[in-house]
XYZ file of C-alpha atoms in Angstrom:
664
model
C -189.743 28.833 -50.162
C -191.533 25.775 -51.558
C -191.189 27.195 -55.078
C -187.438 27.548 -54.637
C -187.098 24.021 -53.274
C -188.928 22.746 -56.350
C -186.673 24.926 -58.527
C -183.535 23.608 -56.831
C -184.601 19.984 -57.001
C -185.825 20.469 -60.564
C -182.585 21.923 -61.896
C -180.611 19.253 -60.059
C -182.681 16.443 -61.528
C -182.557 18.092 -64.969
C -178.769 18.054 -64.987
C -178.776 14.527 -63.566
C -181.080 13.340 -66.361
C -178.967 15.196 -68.922
C -175.746 13.583 -67.688
C -177.378 10.144 -67.537
C -178.379 10.638 -71.171
C -174.803 11.539 -72.125
C -173.540 8.476 -70.263
C -175.995 6.259 -72.174
C -174.860 7.781 -75.475
C -171.224 7.205 -74.523
C -171.866 3.558 -73.608
C -173.773 2.853 -76.849
C -171.747 4.696 -79.456
C -168.164 4.637 -78.119
C -165.697 2.067 -76.840
C -165.920 3.351 -73.267
C -168.363 1.724 -70.849
C -168.852 2.916 -67.240
C -169.381 -0.743 -66.292
C -165.587 -1.079 -66.109
C -163.951 -0.095 -62.803
C -161.012 1.402 -64.716
C -163.373 3.544 -66.805
C -165.425 4.436 -63.713
C -162.470 5.679 -61.658
C -160.042 6.982 -64.293
C -161.913 7.263 -67.651
C -159.544 4.620 -69.059
C -156.690 7.181 -68.874
C -157.631 8.416 -72.340
C -159.038 11.948 -71.952
C -157.662 14.711 -74.186
C -156.203 17.958 -72.796
C -159.093 20.299 -73.594
C -161.610 18.268 -71.617
C -159.129 17.766 -68.766
C -158.509 21.547 -68.710
C -162.270 22.125 -68.600
C -162.514 19.598 -65.767
C -159.734 21.357 -63.846
C -161.488 24.705 -64.230
C -164.755 23.188 -63.063
C -163.285 21.244 -60.139
C -161.349 24.324 -58.963
C -164.432 26.564 -59.239
C -165.824 26.101 -55.764
C -168.514 28.147 -54.101
C -165.576 30.058 -52.588
C -164.237 30.835 -56.076
C -167.295 32.965 -56.728
C -168.313 33.986 -53.218
C -165.069 34.370 -51.275
C -163.321 36.136 -54.162
C -166.156 38.685 -54.243
C -165.990 39.017 -50.459
C -162.278 39.921 -50.530
C -162.961 42.379 -53.363
C -165.645 43.901 -51.135
C -163.196 44.169 -48.222
C -159.886 45.069 -49.930
C -160.796 46.472 -53.362
C -159.092 45.481 -56.621
C -156.206 43.721 -54.852
C -158.618 41.075 -53.531
C -159.537 39.548 -56.923
C -155.874 39.504 -57.977
C -154.628 37.800 -54.825
C -157.499 35.332 -54.879
C -157.024 34.451 -58.552
C -153.217 34.417 -58.677
C -152.909 32.850 -55.227
C -154.984 29.864 -56.299
C -153.777 29.564 -59.902
C -150.102 28.889 -59.294
C -150.837 25.611 -57.481
C -152.594 24.180 -60.529
C -149.736 25.366 -62.748
C -147.135 23.797 -60.449
C -149.207 20.630 -60.259
C -148.336 20.170 -63.943
C -144.895 19.065 -62.710
C -146.413 16.490 -60.370
C -148.695 15.305 -63.181
C -145.681 14.726 -65.424
C -143.876 12.840 -62.643
C -147.024 10.811 -61.963
C -147.055 9.581 -65.561
C -143.319 8.933 -65.346
C -143.136 7.228 -61.950
C -146.582 5.655 -61.403
C -148.501 5.675 -64.717
C -151.066 3.033 -63.673
C -151.824 4.196 -60.120
C -155.443 4.922 -59.226
C -154.694 7.320 -56.345
C -151.764 9.301 -54.959
C -152.061 7.330 -51.717
C -151.258 4.121 -53.591
C -147.870 5.668 -54.376
C -147.344 6.678 -50.740
C -148.211 3.158 -49.579
C -145.908 1.377 -52.012
C -142.973 3.717 -51.424
C -143.175 4.340 -47.669
C -145.366 1.593 -46.266
C -148.439 1.262 -44.073
C -147.619 3.898 -41.427
C -147.103 6.628 -44.010
C -150.132 5.459 -45.955
C -152.412 5.863 -42.923
C -150.949 9.225 -41.875
C -151.264 10.748 -45.324
C -154.720 9.215 -45.710
C -155.721 11.459 -42.818
C -154.458 14.505 -44.721
C -156.126 13.360 -47.934
C -159.546 12.694 -46.424
C -159.341 15.819 -44.245
C -158.700 17.833 -47.409
C -161.745 16.349 -49.121
C -163.981 16.920 -46.095
C -162.891 20.556 -45.717
C -163.321 21.267 -49.436
C -166.705 19.549 -49.481
C -167.836 21.444 -46.386
C -166.897 24.763 -47.996
C -168.953 23.818 -51.046
C -171.992 22.985 -48.925
C -171.571 25.977 -46.569
C -171.171 28.527 -49.356
C -173.941 27.080 -51.476
C -176.452 26.675 -48.659
C -175.757 30.156 -47.216
C -176.419 31.829 -50.559
C -179.484 29.722 -51.341
C -180.933 30.449 -47.898
C -180.199 34.176 -48.199
C -181.767 34.523 -51.652
C -184.727 32.187 -51.295
C -185.417 31.585 -47.622
C -184.947 27.848 -48.106
C -184.057 25.926 -44.960
C -180.297 25.550 -44.585
C -180.819 21.916 -43.592
C -182.741 21.274 -46.807
C -180.094 23.073 -48.883
C -177.274 21.025 -47.329
C -178.908 17.751 -48.358
C -180.386 18.821 -51.693
C -177.149 20.226 -53.131
C -175.336 16.848 -53.413
C -178.467 14.787 -54.190
C -178.617 15.118 -57.967
C -174.841 14.913 -58.302
C -174.680 11.543 -56.576
C -177.107 10.111 -59.140
C -175.083 10.798 -62.273
C -171.685 10.134 -60.670
C -172.857 6.686 -59.538
C -174.022 5.867 -63.044
C -171.347 7.513 -65.182
C -168.186 7.665 -63.099
C -165.152 9.752 -64.027
C -165.998 10.410 -67.675
C -169.503 11.482 -66.709
C -167.930 13.835 -64.174
C -165.725 15.380 -66.866
C -168.657 15.780 -69.254
C -170.598 17.397 -66.422
C -167.620 19.673 -65.786
C -167.606 20.757 -69.420
C -171.351 21.456 -69.463
C -171.247 23.405 -66.235
C -168.169 25.395 -67.275
C -169.881 26.418 -70.503
C -172.961 27.762 -68.724
C -170.789 29.318 -66.008
C -168.880 31.447 -68.519
C -172.112 32.470 -70.262
C -173.576 33.794 -66.990
C -170.327 35.507 -66.015
C -170.415 37.386 -69.333
C -173.989 38.467 -68.558
C -172.853 40.017 -65.272
C -169.761 41.609 -66.845
C -171.674 43.400 -69.591
C -174.507 44.340 -67.238
C -172.160 46.016 -64.754
C -169.756 47.642 -67.212
C -172.030 48.388 -70.175
C -175.807 48.349 -69.687
C -176.788 48.791 -66.025
C -178.385 52.168 -65.173
C -176.882 51.838 -61.686
C -173.242 51.533 -62.876
C -172.922 50.921 -66.625
C -169.240 51.771 -67.215
C -165.765 51.539 -65.615
C -165.809 55.333 -65.224
C -169.020 55.225 -63.194
C -167.650 52.303 -61.166
C -164.552 54.376 -60.361
C -166.721 57.300 -59.292
C -168.819 55.137 -56.964
C -165.789 53.365 -55.474
C -164.123 56.712 -54.794
C -167.239 57.946 -53.037
C -167.436 54.730 -50.991
C -163.807 55.143 -49.863
C -164.462 58.744 -48.834
C -167.369 57.712 -46.625
C -165.652 54.605 -45.211
C -161.982 54.229 -46.071
C -160.356 50.807 -46.319
C -157.970 50.142 -43.443
C -154.470 49.321 -44.673
C -155.065 50.520 -48.254
C -153.230 53.461 -49.821
C -155.346 56.550 -49.042
C -158.115 54.154 -47.960
C -158.961 53.548 -51.642
C -160.580 50.528 -53.287
C -158.681 51.084 -56.559
C -155.142 50.360 -55.407
C -152.956 47.287 -55.138
C -151.422 48.756 -51.974
C -153.483 46.767 -49.484
C -151.772 45.326 -46.410
C -154.706 43.097 -45.529
C -155.047 42.083 -49.175
C -151.389 40.980 -49.175
C -151.863 39.017 -45.945
C -154.882 37.309 -47.471
C -152.776 36.540 -50.551
C -150.168 34.680 -48.475
C -152.872 32.732 -46.620
C -154.561 31.955 -49.919
C -151.368 30.653 -51.497
C -150.504 28.336 -48.593
C -154.024 27.012 -48.102
C -154.508 26.240 -51.763
C -151.227 24.369 -52.015
C -152.719 22.060 -49.409
C -156.026 21.606 -51.176
C -154.507 20.992 -54.615
C -151.568 18.754 -53.746
C -153.607 16.635 -51.302
C -156.936 16.507 -53.107
C -157.426 13.291 -55.055
C -159.660 15.233 -57.484
C -156.590 16.850 -59.098
C -154.556 13.658 -59.109
C -157.546 11.895 -60.643
C -157.624 14.265 -63.594
C -153.928 13.674 -64.138
C -154.567 9.930 -63.968
C -157.457 10.207 -66.438
C -155.516 12.260 -68.981
C -153.436 10.916 -71.826
C -149.741 10.845 -70.827
C -148.589 12.963 -73.774
C -150.867 15.883 -72.961
C -151.121 15.917 -69.152
C -148.845 18.924 -68.695
C -150.621 20.877 -71.420
C -153.984 20.226 -69.759
C -152.889 21.555 -66.361
C -151.207 24.662 -67.750
C -154.247 25.493 -69.887
C -156.644 24.741 -67.041
C -154.768 26.873 -64.515
C -154.502 29.911 -66.766
C -158.137 29.588 -67.868
C -159.354 29.305 -64.276
C -157.695 32.571 -63.214
C -160.220 34.555 -65.270
C -163.189 33.270 -63.266
C -162.478 34.620 -59.747
C -160.561 37.641 -61.043
C -163.272 38.859 -63.414
C -166.260 37.716 -61.357
C -164.983 39.441 -58.210
C -163.896 42.567 -60.102
C -167.479 42.694 -61.373
C -169.803 41.724 -58.513
C -167.476 42.205 -55.535
C -166.734 45.807 -56.522
C -170.398 46.331 -57.458
C -171.391 45.436 -53.890
C -169.160 48.292 -52.689
C -170.283 50.719 -55.387
C -173.985 50.139 -54.652
C -173.834 50.819 -50.908
C -176.739 53.048 -50.073
C -178.703 52.017 -53.150
C -182.302 51.196 -52.143
C -182.086 47.807 -53.878
C -178.800 46.863 -52.201
C -178.895 44.775 -49.020
C -176.909 46.127 -46.069
C -174.165 43.585 -45.396
C -172.980 42.704 -41.900
C -169.490 41.268 -41.205
C -171.101 37.830 -40.861
C -172.735 38.262 -44.284
C -169.362 39.107 -45.810
C -167.713 36.088 -44.137
C -170.498 33.907 -45.524
C -169.709 35.203 -49.031
C -172.924 37.166 -49.663
C -171.638 40.360 -51.407
C -171.909 38.730 -54.860
C -175.512 37.630 -54.438
C -176.506 40.981 -52.913
C -174.964 42.871 -55.839
C -176.577 40.575 -58.418
C -179.999 41.073 -56.844
C -179.538 44.854 -56.704
C -178.473 44.999 -60.360
C -180.947 42.581 -61.947
C -183.607 41.913 -59.346
C -185.130 38.420 -59.311
C -183.371 37.509 -62.562
C -180.027 38.400 -60.947
C -180.836 36.253 -57.931
C -181.830 33.384 -60.226
C -178.616 33.772 -62.261
C -176.508 33.656 -59.092
C -178.378 30.557 -57.941
C -177.777 28.838 -61.271
C -174.090 29.773 -61.470
C -173.593 28.795 -57.837
C -175.449 25.531 -58.372
C -173.193 24.738 -61.339
C -170.027 25.631 -59.450
C -171.003 23.671 -56.357
C -172.283 20.578 -58.159
C -169.362 20.305 -60.580
C -166.857 20.598 -57.737
C -169.027 18.207 -55.705
C -168.898 15.613 -58.471
C -165.104 15.879 -58.459
C -164.994 15.341 -54.693
C -167.421 12.409 -54.842
C -165.453 10.431 -57.420
C -162.172 11.364 -55.691
C -163.201 10.112 -52.244
C -164.874 7.085 -53.802
C -161.524 6.130 -55.362
C -159.640 6.631 -52.090
C -162.102 4.542 -50.102
C -162.268 1.851 -52.779
C -158.575 1.381 -53.549
C -156.845 2.643 -50.386
C -159.240 1.315 -47.766
C -161.410 -1.488 -49.145
C -158.910 -3.119 -51.501
C -155.755 -2.451 -49.489
C -156.987 -3.420 -46.027
C -160.149 -5.495 -46.454
C -160.136 -7.312 -49.789
C -156.765 -7.329 -51.581
C -158.108 -9.909 -54.077
C -161.160 -7.792 -54.989
C -162.619 -8.562 -58.402
C -163.537 -6.039 -61.090
C -167.217 -6.270 -60.131
C -166.516 -5.826 -56.419
C -164.370 -2.747 -57.050
C -167.024 -1.206 -59.296
C -169.785 -1.867 -56.774
C -167.707 -0.467 -53.942
C -167.041 2.653 -56.014
C -170.803 3.125 -56.412
C -171.480 2.607 -52.703
C -168.757 5.047 -51.672
C -170.110 7.794 -53.932
C -173.503 7.544 -52.220
C -171.898 7.267 -48.779
C -169.730 10.350 -49.246
C -172.678 12.335 -50.586
C -174.311 11.840 -47.177
C -171.060 12.669 -45.346
C -170.763 15.943 -47.276
C -174.255 17.029 -46.273
C -173.702 16.152 -42.610
C -170.282 17.856 -42.474
C -171.699 21.075 -43.922
C -174.551 20.962 -41.449
C -172.235 20.404 -38.471
C -170.028 23.364 -39.411
C -173.120 25.523 -39.893
C -174.479 24.728 -36.433
C -171.176 25.391 -34.654
C -170.921 28.770 -36.373
C -168.141 28.052 -38.887
C -168.586 29.968 -42.154
C -167.133 29.273 -45.580
C -164.776 32.262 -45.273
C -163.418 31.089 -41.902
C -162.869 27.566 -43.173
C -161.195 28.859 -46.342
C -158.464 30.688 -44.426
C -158.108 27.866 -41.871
C -157.546 24.976 -44.258
C -153.797 25.606 -44.623
C -153.311 25.439 -40.851
C -154.085 21.729 -40.625
C -153.322 20.660 -44.206
C -150.223 22.654 -45.133
C -147.673 20.369 -43.464
C -148.351 17.552 -45.920
C -147.670 19.564 -49.088
C -143.876 19.258 -49.341
C -143.641 15.582 -48.230
C -146.197 14.537 -50.862
C -144.404 16.473 -53.607
C -141.079 14.908 -52.583
C -142.550 11.415 -52.566
C -143.571 11.516 -56.212
C -140.628 13.520 -57.568
C -137.422 12.816 -55.578
C -135.847 9.430 -54.990
C -133.733 10.836 -52.115
C -136.751 11.793 -49.984
C -136.403 10.324 -46.499
C -139.426 8.315 -45.367
C -139.311 9.076 -41.651
C -138.239 12.667 -42.227
C -141.264 13.302 -44.413
C -143.605 11.544 -41.979
C -142.153 13.554 -39.076
C -142.392 16.766 -41.093
C -146.071 16.270 -41.814
C -146.966 15.378 -38.207
C -144.787 17.991 -36.462
C -145.808 20.659 -38.981
C -149.453 19.854 -38.269
C -148.905 20.370 -34.545
C -146.865 23.542 -35.023
C -149.540 25.010 -37.293
C -152.229 24.506 -34.661
C -150.008 25.826 -31.853
C -148.962 28.932 -33.795
C -152.575 29.656 -34.712
C -153.873 29.296 -31.145
C -150.953 31.134 -29.483
C -151.260 34.058 -31.906
C -155.017 34.176 -31.355
C -154.540 34.257 -27.597
C -151.779 36.886 -27.737
C -153.662 39.258 -30.021
C -157.073 38.910 -28.372
C -156.449 39.050 -24.625
C -156.422 35.252 -24.206
C -159.898 35.017 -25.750
C -160.089 32.144 -28.234
C -163.308 31.610 -30.145
C -164.544 31.420 -33.729
C -164.468 35.194 -34.132
C -161.032 35.901 -32.627
C -159.352 32.884 -34.238
C -160.486 33.906 -37.723
C -158.378 37.079 -37.950
C -155.881 37.587 -40.757
C -152.735 37.557 -38.608
C -153.932 34.565 -36.576
C -154.570 32.506 -39.690
C -151.332 33.713 -41.309
C -149.266 32.466 -38.358
C -150.871 29.019 -38.438
C -150.566 28.662 -42.209
C -146.898 29.691 -42.296
C -145.934 27.432 -39.374
C -147.689 24.405 -40.836
C -146.254 24.471 -44.352
C -142.894 25.910 -43.245
C -142.082 23.416 -40.489
C -143.358 20.474 -42.531
C -141.305 21.489 -45.547
C -138.090 22.284 -43.656
C -138.048 19.006 -41.693
C -138.773 16.941 -44.819
C -136.100 18.591 -46.965
C -133.379 18.818 -44.299
C -133.709 15.185 -43.182
C -133.710 14.038 -46.809
C -130.438 15.874 -47.462
C -128.793 14.575 -44.278
C -130.093 10.979 -44.567
C -130.950 10.542 -48.246
C -132.577 7.360 -49.465
C -132.057 5.773 -52.862
C -135.512 4.747 -53.963
C -136.042 2.892 -57.234
C -139.209 4.215 -58.889
C -139.582 0.926 -60.760
C -141.540 -0.237 -57.719
C -144.164 2.473 -58.143
C -144.170 2.069 -61.926
C -145.287 -1.503 -61.333
C -148.448 -0.441 -59.457
C -151.374 -1.944 -61.423
C -149.126 -2.381 -64.459
C -151.013 -4.399 -67.117
C -149.875 -7.996 -67.112
C -147.870 -7.673 -63.890
C -148.467 -8.912 -60.365
C -146.900 -8.160 -57.036
C -144.397 -10.979 -57.459
C -142.789 -9.336 -60.489
C -142.138 -6.029 -58.774
C -138.499 -5.178 -58.083
C -137.200 -4.828 -54.573
C -136.927 -1.333 -53.193
C -133.410 -0.010 -52.794
C -133.329 2.068 -49.622
C -132.788 1.686 -45.922
C -136.309 0.487 -45.130
C -136.372 -2.354 -42.573
C -136.761 -5.802 -44.150
C -139.850 -6.664 -42.094
C -141.669 -3.605 -43.410
C -140.782 -4.577 -46.994
C -142.272 -8.029 -46.424
C -145.372 -6.594 -44.768
C -145.929 -4.155 -47.625
C -145.317 -6.817 -50.253
C -147.956 -9.091 -48.731
C -150.439 -6.232 -48.588
C -149.943 -5.441 -52.276
C -150.496 -8.941 -53.602
C -153.397 -8.861 -56.041
C -153.877 -9.390 -59.719
C -153.875 -6.287 -61.881
C -157.310 -4.973 -62.823
C -155.916 -2.631 -65.476
C -156.712 -3.406 -69.099
C -153.835 -4.182 -71.460
C -151.904 -1.062 -72.419
C -152.357 0.055 -76.015
C -149.378 0.694 -78.279
C -150.251 4.405 -78.326
C -150.257 4.516 -74.524
C -146.919 2.722 -74.360
C -145.414 5.213 -76.813
C -146.712 8.158 -74.781
C -145.122 6.698 -71.625
C -141.671 7.054 -73.174
C -139.423 8.239 -70.279
C -137.498 10.663 -72.477
C -140.693 12.358 -73.691
C -142.090 12.502 -70.151
C -138.857 14.025 -68.828
C -139.096 16.708 -71.515
C -142.706 17.330 -70.472
C -141.594 17.668 -66.848
C -138.840 20.129 -67.791
C -141.327 22.194 -69.782
C -143.794 22.125 -66.886
C -141.079 23.233 -64.455
C -139.877 26.182 -66.532
C -143.316 27.388 -67.544
C -145.039 26.990 -64.158
C -142.185 28.541 -62.184
C -141.981 31.445 -64.639
C -145.728 32.036 -64.361
C -145.462 31.847 -60.563
C -142.842 34.608 -60.543
C -144.934 36.742 -62.886
C -148.237 36.336 -61.021
C -146.976 36.463 -57.431
C -143.917 38.731 -57.577
C -143.242 40.597 -60.835
C -146.762 42.016 -61.322
C -148.310 42.521 -57.848
C -145.371 43.464 -55.605
C -144.138 46.507 -57.577
C -147.747 47.693 -57.746
C -148.063 47.127 -53.998
C -144.950 49.118 -53.107
C -145.771 51.889 -55.574
C -148.843 52.821 -53.493
C -150.586 54.015 -56.653
C -154.285 54.855 -56.523
C -155.608 54.267 -60.025
C -157.616 56.804 -61.931
C -160.421 56.089 -64.388
C -158.017 54.950 -67.131
C -156.263 52.585 -64.751
C -159.507 50.932 -63.690
C -160.643 50.719 -67.326
C -157.423 48.892 -68.239
C -157.884 46.565 -65.245
C -161.438 45.700 -66.321
C -160.578 45.279 -70.016
C -157.709 42.889 -69.200
C -160.120 40.794 -67.136
C -162.701 40.682 -69.936
C -160.131 39.701 -72.581
C -158.725 36.989 -70.294
C -162.260 35.718 -69.737
C -162.902 35.435 -73.489
C -159.626 33.580 -74.074
C -160.383 31.243 -71.166
C -163.851 30.510 -72.523
C -162.366 29.666 -75.906
C -159.826 27.346 -74.255
C -162.225 25.297 -72.133
C -165.454 25.554 -74.157
C -164.583 25.598 -77.876
C -161.218 23.802 -77.878
C -162.584 20.579 -76.292
C -165.221 20.409 -79.045
C -162.540 20.735 -81.726
C -160.270 18.068 -80.283
C -163.256 15.700 -79.885
C -164.537 16.198 -83.429
C -163.803 12.611 -84.454
C -165.669 11.177 -81.452
C -168.591 13.546 -82.047
C -168.700 12.465 -85.691
C -168.671 8.816 -84.646
C -171.544 9.376 -82.211
C -173.542 11.336 -84.805
C -173.142 8.555 -87.370
C -174.234 6.004 -84.780
C -177.369 7.978 -83.924
C -178.249 8.376 -87.608
C -177.790 4.657 -88.176
C -180.053 3.905 -85.214
C -182.718 6.180 -86.666
C -182.739 4.537 -90.092
C -181.569 1.042 -89.143
C -182.923 0.001 -85.765
C -180.043 -1.144 -83.584
C -177.504 -0.609 -86.365
C -175.652 2.289 -84.746
C -174.309 0.535 -81.657
C -170.525 0.613 -81.407
C -168.867 -2.700 -82.193
C -165.227 -3.154 -81.269
C -163.048 -3.998 -84.270
C -161.910 -7.608 -84.394
C -158.268 -8.426 -84.760
C -157.535 -9.791 -88.225
C -154.933 -12.372 -88.971
C -151.690 -11.149 -90.435
């Protein structure tokens, strides 16, 4: 165990040192310095689409992406990877619309809660802060739970040690480098992640003596279904999309992930950090590229865990092991021995730490701008904001470790938490989307929708649990598919219906100029226009006094001003709407539902086609988020290379010097 602790700490410190080196190179040879609060929290809003797409892929690749997707493949067969991948891709695609509206309606905001506070006031700000921070805590806990469970299972390391060691190295480089360091870390981790996924793909479907081909996989899956058929699947088979429990999981997955995308500052932060002209492109590319990871990984290792049942090298998995997400690690160890276990540890470490870095910088921004600056120090200086951002990163790193540990000791697994998250978070999805996109959204209707939906979600979940389990309510009974489905549907449904209906009956007429003025360069609270709605005058005055502070944003460049052209941003929004909604229909309805109702059990050729599509998608995704960012950053890489060469031959001559303005 000591060896594995040293290994874990060593790889964490290696990546920390590597990212610190990249941050030092950035500060010396480019115009971007992490000593600026704007650069620390939002990367100066200048990041190109390829790197943002890579960051989205990395931030959305949780421990659950690899572990839970393989677990549902183990339980439901080939439908599991599809419903996991598609059910968590459409939210990122749809978020492209919110990203376009963010650039249109609040281009200089630091957080989505700033927009809530300016539009709807203090009460709404505090209520939705609960949803935002609850989202971050749940996501962070899943990262720690999944990572620590796998590390403990493979190495015997203490779960307590794993919970605290996982975020340790990440905190170091996030504190030093901020948002841009996080994105560079995302890119590095995504690159290695795809490389290891390809190793597993070609091992399972080409070289392994245990499986070695799709035909052999089909043979083993057929034998596994004959010995223990899958309840709710057509003919009990693993190679069919006709899976009732798989479909139920798909609905739960869709609802829960709407909550964790729309309310997670990590996704808003990437939209904030991106260049306005390419925000939509980044989210569409990132969403489509991400789909390949859970779909292909689970189709590889999740199905392998089923196929290798009875193999002497394959661990026997209990229901608790499956809920903890262990099928992938068990299959990797059976296929490749110690090297497979090490590869899983590395890929899991990369997934957990990259998503952890996203959560750290996200919560740091919320606590800095929406707690410290808004309620404690409205006149905070640049230095105070930067220092607070550093402190909050370290603070939340400790909170993450403690939250994961608490859930572990009360018996909550990553799988349970994954299906539960929509129950308490779903009610805030529609109100938040309406706030940023629709000027008619009713303030009190949306607040009521989020609160009442929250209560209804909990009630529906508990009542269904009691009704289906003889009034027995505990961790085991409450984690069933139907119980979680009821809570998820009630939460998002009630919250959405109340928000939309009240907004149609009592529409407001909000002027988004107020939110466009948030942190606008050269503006102050006194220059902001008055809101045009039916908000009480005393609340307007209260909110105005809370917002008084000088802008900390740097002057907007001419390029940035051009990219914030309302006509161009409206076109980007229209494109995002058509493309994301079309992809939603394709991935959630047009492809899976006909296959579900057909009740087809696929033969060898069908499984081969399924596997080949996954491999091709994986290659295209790797090109999009690994090679494309290098191409679009070629000028910056050339600039850095020239600076390093100058430093080698002319000591100190390579440091970046900002161009001076010349007289006309």
